[in-house]
């Protein structure tokens, strides 16, 4: 590797190697990729003591840096979490290989036999923050989909990511695949992120996985296409036709099961005709469950609520807080979501099919739910296996990004000397 | 409309209106869109005299500006070409509506019923050059796919595009759809293009349709995602296993049927074992057909060839010229395409299935052909109806961009109060 102080040179070399590896991965047989992932899983488990030692260095760095408890928890690896990484690698190994799959085929009167065939994207750049397990998930999903990947982990998880990455490389080598198929940026220098975002000659897509700061940086600086994962400003709307029992259970689950994930509900909208019959009970139950309810004027009469300010609409708390608001009708709920949502996941609780259909058609989010907890917004829960994030843009990949979403396609046209007249 | 000298204000207003129209188009029933397109076709035919008058103004402007004959020809509208526009509108009207189509559906053990449903992208910006018929094609394809569109035609076709656009608006109004669904930028000011490329709040995707200059400008300035249509640097490789009769006919068709389209062959690669048996005859036939053959050293012995220079590799002539080169083997042909191609369309002529498969797997182009004329690289010839261009990127849309490629999707999740455990 080059002199680490010359970041552009270091990154260009990484990009060049990734592109060369990608050219080979594009036609690697599925069994070789599976073998590499299985071998990587074996290596992670065999090297768990070293990984935990590396993680201890990161934890020390985190303590010195004064990370919050939540961030320290995201950083921590113990044997249970390493077991989770190993299981994740084996699950991805066992998934269907998307590359080469014929998505569509047809014949034209001219004699052309046309197939649309899945292909890898090429080189994927993944930029993530503290969770070291993303090193394994992202590396494995990119390999499964035939892409070379350049991983740029958070500086807090530097040593842990390096230890996990070494195991992935061990898997590649054992399966006879190019080591450069999964590279980890070997420096904490922030300049490497900027380089990665602008390497249009070498990188086909950037997947940013992290908070608002990272996503904002990516949106400002990227010249490479991005699978944006914006905030999950998740709304649940209780329609006049909602079932009270389901509404209570779904809202509680959507808010309290885990507050720190992107599918957690952040704003409750209640049809004015459902306030007395359903809304009050739901809000009281949320308060009893320890949730701070920031209510609009109409709901502040309910004991235990606090007053919402303008900043509470369109806010992602990722905490035990929810905003709550009464709306005149369904269209007002839809308008609120249009103004304040983030096109991630939004849900209607309704028994009236027409109300559900109106919501489905008019709410422009990656995931639109009817009578289901928004905590289901997850690639695993969708049956897609592991995911690298939830895309909130409209281009290419939307919703959970798994191996299939990390592919493109080509048209293969076969004929027997067909000429165009 | 605002003061035309304040381009940012003019464009922001257009963007705002497009976004509002897009919100309504997203749930417009298919029959209304069909009715609008049929009414637009009627209006174009009824107003053909006015369109031809408007076109005369553009032709005068073009003559004053000293446009080439080829450009003047692209600009020209006569009754036959207007008939073509009308037929195109009716063909798009008759196509299947992609919006709302369920692409996939499945059920999860948790009780979730998941559908992946096609949705419009939102607002499409189309930037094109002299051909005024693009106004109708692009406007119609975007409407069919439920998108609002902002059209920015070439300054040469300003009056013709305006006349055609008026007919599209007449169709929208007759069908009760928002006029702002299809807007034409009402100024020739180049600043409008830059604005359009950077309106991330209002525009979801840019489709540039034009030459190298336009595409370069778009790639430099765009902050909005782009369906890039790069050059068609189309290669045909004659393998050692090629059939001589098919090879001769396919190469001639691929080069000479129409030289100005993006699927026209620009470079001929010949396996060294096929030079004497096939290559020489093909090159002589090209020369007889009036094609200038720019040959590498090995082929210059053939009478009538000229010497290729380094600039001839990777060049899009769009003219009666072809580069020709001998390669050691198939892998050398693939390497040449990797170095000099544009990921558009490339073809192998081969009877050996293993050679064909190797080419299909290793050539990373939107369209890979076996024994077919590259002139088939066209949405119509693929059975996709009209197209707005051929995308050469790997994201979202690749190959011919028709109505279906102008859509995104959302996940619709239905349950009966499902909670995540």
XYZ file of N, CA and C in Angstrom, chain A residues 27 106 108 110 112 114 116 119 121-122 204-205 219-220 222-223 225 227 246 249-250 253 257 357 360-363 365-373 375-376 378 381-383 394-396 398 400 404-405 408-421, chain B residues 27 106 108 110 112 114 116 119 121-122 204-205 219-220 222-223 225 227 246 249-250 253 257 357 360-363 365-373 375-376 378 381-383 394-396 398 400 404-405 408-421:
384
model
N -18.259 -12.935 -13.155
C -18.573 -14.274 -13.680
C -18.053 -15.388 -12.780
N -38.185 -12.849 -23.715
C -39.228 -12.818 -24.732
C -38.577 -12.876 -26.113
N -38.886 -11.518 -30.204
C -39.458 -10.513 -31.097
C -39.731 -11.145 -32.463
N -38.827 -10.218 -35.197
C -37.609 -10.150 -36.016
C -36.702 -11.352 -35.803
N -35.249 -11.958 -32.766
C -34.395 -11.722 -31.599
C -34.960 -12.475 -30.403
N -34.622 -12.233 -26.562
C -34.111 -11.229 -25.633
C -34.264 -11.728 -24.202
N -33.419 -10.425 -20.107
C -32.900 -9.414 -19.183
C -32.277 -10.207 -18.029
N -26.965 -8.646 -13.328
C -25.509 -8.506 -13.296
C -25.134 -7.752 -12.026
N -23.467 -4.681 -9.869
C -23.316 -3.246 -10.160
C -21.874 -2.918 -10.507
N -20.947 -3.601 -9.868
C -19.522 -3.331 -10.113
C -18.791 -3.135 -8.797
N -19.197 2.494 -8.467
C -20.481 2.577 -9.156
C -21.596 3.119 -8.280
N -21.549 2.830 -6.988
C -22.600 3.333 -6.104
C -22.058 3.418 -4.673
N -24.606 13.598 0.612
C -25.438 14.291 -0.373
C -24.749 15.547 -0.919
N -23.942 16.193 -0.101
C -23.224 17.380 -0.585
C -22.065 17.024 -1.492
N -21.041 13.835 -2.846
C -20.966 12.674 -3.745
C -21.103 13.078 -5.205
N -20.225 12.531 -6.032
C -20.364 12.624 -7.488
C -20.750 11.241 -8.020
N -23.243 7.906 -7.840
C -24.631 7.680 -7.409
C -24.711 7.115 -5.984
N -27.241 5.328 -2.871
C -28.491 4.775 -2.344
C -28.750 5.480 -1.015
N -56.556 -3.375 17.894
C -55.371 -3.444 17.037
C -54.570 -2.154 17.125
N -52.406 -1.968 20.252
C -51.266 -2.892 20.237
C -50.222 -2.485 19.201
N -50.688 -2.077 18.015
C -49.743 -1.750 16.936
C -48.948 -0.483 17.279
N -46.347 -1.272 19.944
C -45.239 -2.046 19.386
C -44.366 -1.166 18.499
N -41.086 -1.187 20.983
C -40.333 -2.438 20.889
C -38.833 -2.152 20.891
N -56.814 2.073 0.875
C -56.361 2.214 -0.506
C -55.950 3.653 -0.810
N -52.548 4.157 0.657
C -51.538 3.432 -0.132
C -51.183 4.217 -1.393
N -52.212 4.731 -2.067
C -51.964 5.421 -3.340
C -51.305 6.779 -3.155
N -51.655 7.455 -2.081
C -51.259 8.860 -1.970
C -50.024 9.101 -1.113
N -49.643 8.152 -0.308
C -48.443 8.343 0.508
C -47.241 7.792 -0.265
N -44.086 6.772 0.064
C -42.994 6.275 0.899
C -42.540 4.914 0.392
N -41.306 4.572 0.709
C -40.760 3.296 0.249
C -41.620 2.139 0.753
N -42.103 2.270 2.000
C -42.934 1.224 2.594
C -44.206 1.875 3.137
N -45.338 1.400 2.655
C -46.629 1.896 3.146
C -47.331 0.711 3.796
N -47.716 0.870 5.078
C -48.282 -0.250 5.811
C -49.743 -0.022 6.181
N -50.478 -1.117 6.266
C -51.858 -1.097 6.728
C -51.957 -2.068 7.903
N -52.300 -1.550 9.051
C -52.533 -2.398 10.232
C -51.345 -3.289 10.596
N -50.148 -2.753 10.454
C -48.963 -3.524 10.841
C -47.998 -2.598 11.572
N -47.265 -3.161 12.481
C -46.284 -2.365 13.207
C -45.164 -1.915 12.271
N -42.270 -1.381 12.987
C -41.014 -2.038 13.339
C -40.682 -3.178 12.366
N -41.658 -3.563 11.534
C -41.387 -4.584 10.517
C -40.588 -4.042 9.323
N -37.846 -3.805 7.676
C -36.556 -4.470 7.851
C -36.437 -5.585 6.808
N -37.312 -9.057 8.040
C -38.753 -9.244 8.231
C -39.496 -9.307 6.907
N -38.890 -8.763 5.847
C -39.486 -8.834 4.515
C -39.127 -10.152 3.826
N -38.300 -10.950 4.485
C -37.888 -12.219 3.871
C -36.784 -12.039 2.855
N -35.905 7.205 -4.814
C -36.814 6.496 -5.715
C -36.085 5.774 -6.826
N -34.780 5.954 -6.901
C -34.047 5.407 -8.022
C -33.479 4.048 -7.640
N -33.571 3.100 -8.584
C -32.936 1.798 -8.476
C -33.440 1.007 -7.273
N -35.129 0.779 -3.540
C -35.992 1.515 -2.618
C -36.392 0.522 -1.539
N -35.747 -1.906 1.773
C -34.587 -2.676 2.235
C -33.635 -3.010 1.078
N -30.136 -8.649 -3.828
C -30.765 -8.425 -5.134
C -30.748 -6.955 -5.525
N -30.900 -6.093 -4.528
C -30.927 -4.655 -4.813
C -29.538 -4.129 -5.172
N -27.532 -4.892 -11.038
C -28.104 -4.229 -12.203
C -28.558 -5.349 -13.154
N -28.628 -5.059 -14.418
C -28.990 -6.099 -15.388
C -28.405 -5.721 -16.729
N -28.375 -6.698 -17.615
C -28.054 -6.397 -19.007
C -29.043 -7.127 -19.883
N -29.183 -6.657 -21.112
C -29.988 -7.379 -22.090
C -29.062 -8.272 -22.887
N -29.426 -9.554 -22.970
C -28.695 -10.482 -23.809
C -29.600 -10.803 -24.998
N -29.110 -10.517 -26.187
C -29.910 -10.674 -27.395
C -29.257 -11.737 -28.275
N -29.993 -12.815 -28.542
C -29.464 -13.874 -29.396
C -30.295 -13.956 -30.673
N -29.610 -14.210 -31.780
C -30.325 -14.385 -33.046
C -29.488 -15.272 -33.943
N -29.951 -15.459 -35.158
C -29.212 -16.324 -36.073
C -28.880 -15.531 -37.335
N -28.270 -14.379 -37.106
C -27.912 -13.519 -38.227
C -28.996 -12.508 -38.553
N -29.793 -12.114 -37.543
C -30.913 -11.196 -37.788
C -30.422 -9.827 -38.260
N -31.091 -9.310 -39.292
C -30.790 -7.985 -39.842
C -31.987 -7.079 -39.621
N -31.721 -5.811 -39.374
C -32.829 -4.867 -39.216
C -33.185 -4.294 -40.576
N -34.464 -4.339 -40.881
C -34.875 -3.857 -42.213
C -35.118 -2.359 -42.185
N -51.950 8.947 -8.884
C -53.127 8.071 -8.734
C -54.200 8.364 -9.787
N -45.734 -11.560 -1.852
C -45.462 -12.731 -1.037
C -45.984 -12.490 0.379
N -45.279 -13.256 4.586
C -44.279 -13.626 5.583
C -44.950 -14.415 6.710
N -44.902 -13.895 9.679
C -45.442 -12.954 10.667
C -46.853 -12.503 10.330
N -47.492 -10.704 7.502
C -47.428 -9.583 6.566
C -47.703 -10.081 5.144
N -47.012 -8.785 1.580
C -46.153 -7.751 0.998
C -46.319 -7.731 -0.515
N -44.830 -5.550 -4.010
C -43.970 -4.507 -4.586
C -44.746 -3.947 -5.779
N -44.676 2.502 -9.098
C -45.115 3.875 -8.872
C -44.375 4.783 -9.865
N -41.911 7.880 -10.944
C -40.718 8.455 -10.306
C -41.033 9.797 -9.672
N -41.926 10.563 -10.294
C -42.276 11.882 -9.776
C -42.184 12.919 -10.880
N -36.874 14.610 -9.963
C -36.401 13.308 -9.479
C -35.334 12.695 -10.363
N -35.422 12.938 -11.661
C -34.409 12.376 -12.564
C -34.324 13.232 -13.825
N -23.265 15.730 -16.949
C -22.478 14.988 -15.961
C -21.695 15.924 -15.041
N -21.292 17.061 -15.551
C -20.565 18.021 -14.704
C -21.485 18.733 -13.732
N -24.991 18.237 -12.996
C -26.210 17.688 -12.402
C -26.029 17.374 -10.922
N -26.971 17.789 -10.112
C -27.082 17.348 -8.727
C -28.267 16.387 -8.594
N -30.280 12.992 -9.946
C -29.871 11.759 -10.623
C -30.136 11.824 -12.128
N -30.282 9.630 -15.926
C -30.215 8.414 -16.755
C -29.268 8.728 -17.896
N -23.438 -15.164 -42.455
C -24.102 -14.307 -41.452
C -23.234 -13.111 -41.113
N -23.414 -10.366 -43.725
C -24.698 -9.662 -43.754
C -24.901 -8.815 -42.497
N -24.531 -9.360 -41.352
C -24.777 -8.644 -40.094
C -23.880 -7.406 -39.997
N -25.188 -4.700 -42.336
C -26.418 -4.096 -41.801
C -26.097 -3.209 -40.605
N -27.007 0.359 -42.466
C -28.457 0.573 -42.562
C -28.797 2.031 -42.266
N -21.072 -17.461 -24.883
C -21.336 -17.324 -23.453
C -20.240 -16.519 -22.759
N -20.884 -12.919 -23.520
C -22.068 -12.439 -22.776
C -21.700 -12.144 -21.329
N -20.923 -13.048 -20.716
C -20.607 -12.885 -19.293
C -19.601 -11.766 -19.047
N -18.664 -11.599 -19.988
C -17.540 -10.717 -19.700
C -17.676 -9.317 -20.267
N -18.561 -9.109 -21.200
C -18.724 -7.760 -21.753
C -19.817 -7.042 -20.953
N -21.918 -4.478 -21.024
C -22.659 -3.462 -21.765
C -24.145 -3.653 -21.527
N -24.902 -2.564 -21.709
C -26.345 -2.635 -21.488
C -26.973 -3.702 -22.388
N -26.474 -3.803 -23.611
C -27.004 -4.779 -24.561
C -25.827 -5.574 -25.128
N -25.879 -6.885 -24.954
C -24.858 -7.764 -25.510
C -25.541 -8.666 -26.533
N -25.063 -8.653 -27.766
C -25.739 -9.393 -28.828
C -24.888 -10.540 -29.352
N -25.590 -11.582 -29.805
C -24.957 -12.719 -30.462
C -25.615 -12.867 -31.837
N -24.829 -12.749 -32.873
C -25.312 -12.976 -34.251
C -26.525 -12.121 -34.614
N -26.541 -10.878 -34.164
C -27.643 -9.984 -34.539
C -27.069 -8.617 -34.869
N -27.719 -7.920 -35.752
C -27.267 -6.580 -36.118
C -27.450 -5.630 -34.941
N -27.979 -2.672 -35.044
C -29.013 -1.673 -35.336
C -30.322 -2.003 -34.610
N -30.441 -3.199 -34.062
C -31.625 -3.560 -33.270
C -31.635 -2.935 -31.882
N -32.752 -0.752 -29.805
C -33.832 0.231 -29.930
C -35.046 -0.292 -29.164
N -37.655 -2.026 -31.299
C -37.243 -3.352 -31.761
C -37.215 -4.358 -30.609
N -37.122 -3.871 -29.377
C -37.170 -4.747 -28.204
C -38.615 -5.035 -27.788
N -39.562 -4.410 -28.467
C -40.962 -4.613 -28.115
C -41.405 -3.792 -26.921
N -25.496 1.969 -14.956
C -25.933 0.682 -14.399
C -27.045 0.827 -13.383
N -27.402 2.058 -13.068
C -28.356 2.272 -11.999
C -29.758 2.400 -12.586
N -30.709 1.757 -11.935
C -32.126 1.909 -12.240
C -32.467 1.455 -13.654
N -31.431 0.700 -17.549
C -30.283 0.389 -18.394
C -30.844 -0.073 -19.730
N -32.783 0.436 -23.373
C -33.864 1.323 -23.812
C -34.721 1.797 -22.636
N -41.964 1.847 -18.706
C -41.726 1.047 -17.508
C -40.453 1.490 -16.794
N -39.453 1.880 -17.561
C -38.181 2.297 -16.952
C -38.298 3.661 -16.274
N -40.717 3.851 -10.498
C -40.065 3.296 -9.323
C -41.041 2.264 -8.747
N -40.973 2.014 -7.468
C -41.918 1.084 -6.848
C -42.023 1.438 -5.372
N -43.041 0.916 -4.736
C -43.120 0.995 -3.282
C -43.528 -0.373 -2.764
N -43.226 -0.619 -1.508
C -43.721 -1.824 -0.868
C -45.025 -1.490 -0.168
N -46.056 -2.280 -0.432
C -47.322 -2.139 0.272
C -47.436 -3.356 1.191
N -47.573 -3.078 2.474
C -47.592 -4.149 3.477
C -48.948 -4.143 4.165
N -49.671 -5.250 4.055
C -50.981 -5.342 4.714
C -50.923 -6.423 5.788
N -51.596 -6.148 6.900
C -51.668 -7.153 7.955
C -52.946 -6.905 8.746
N -53.123 -7.672 9.789
C -54.336 -7.525 10.596
C -53.926 -7.244 12.037
N -53.095 -6.223 12.177
C -52.637 -5.871 13.514
C -51.341 -6.568 13.888
N -50.536 -6.903 12.881
C -49.302 -7.661 13.157
C -48.316 -6.857 14.003
N -47.752 -7.527 15.012
C -46.757 -6.921 15.902
C -45.436 -7.645 15.710
N -44.351 -6.902 15.826
C -43.035 -7.534 15.700
C -42.582 -7.970 17.083
N -42.160 -9.218 17.161
C -41.806 -9.742 18.491
C -40.368 -9.401 18.837
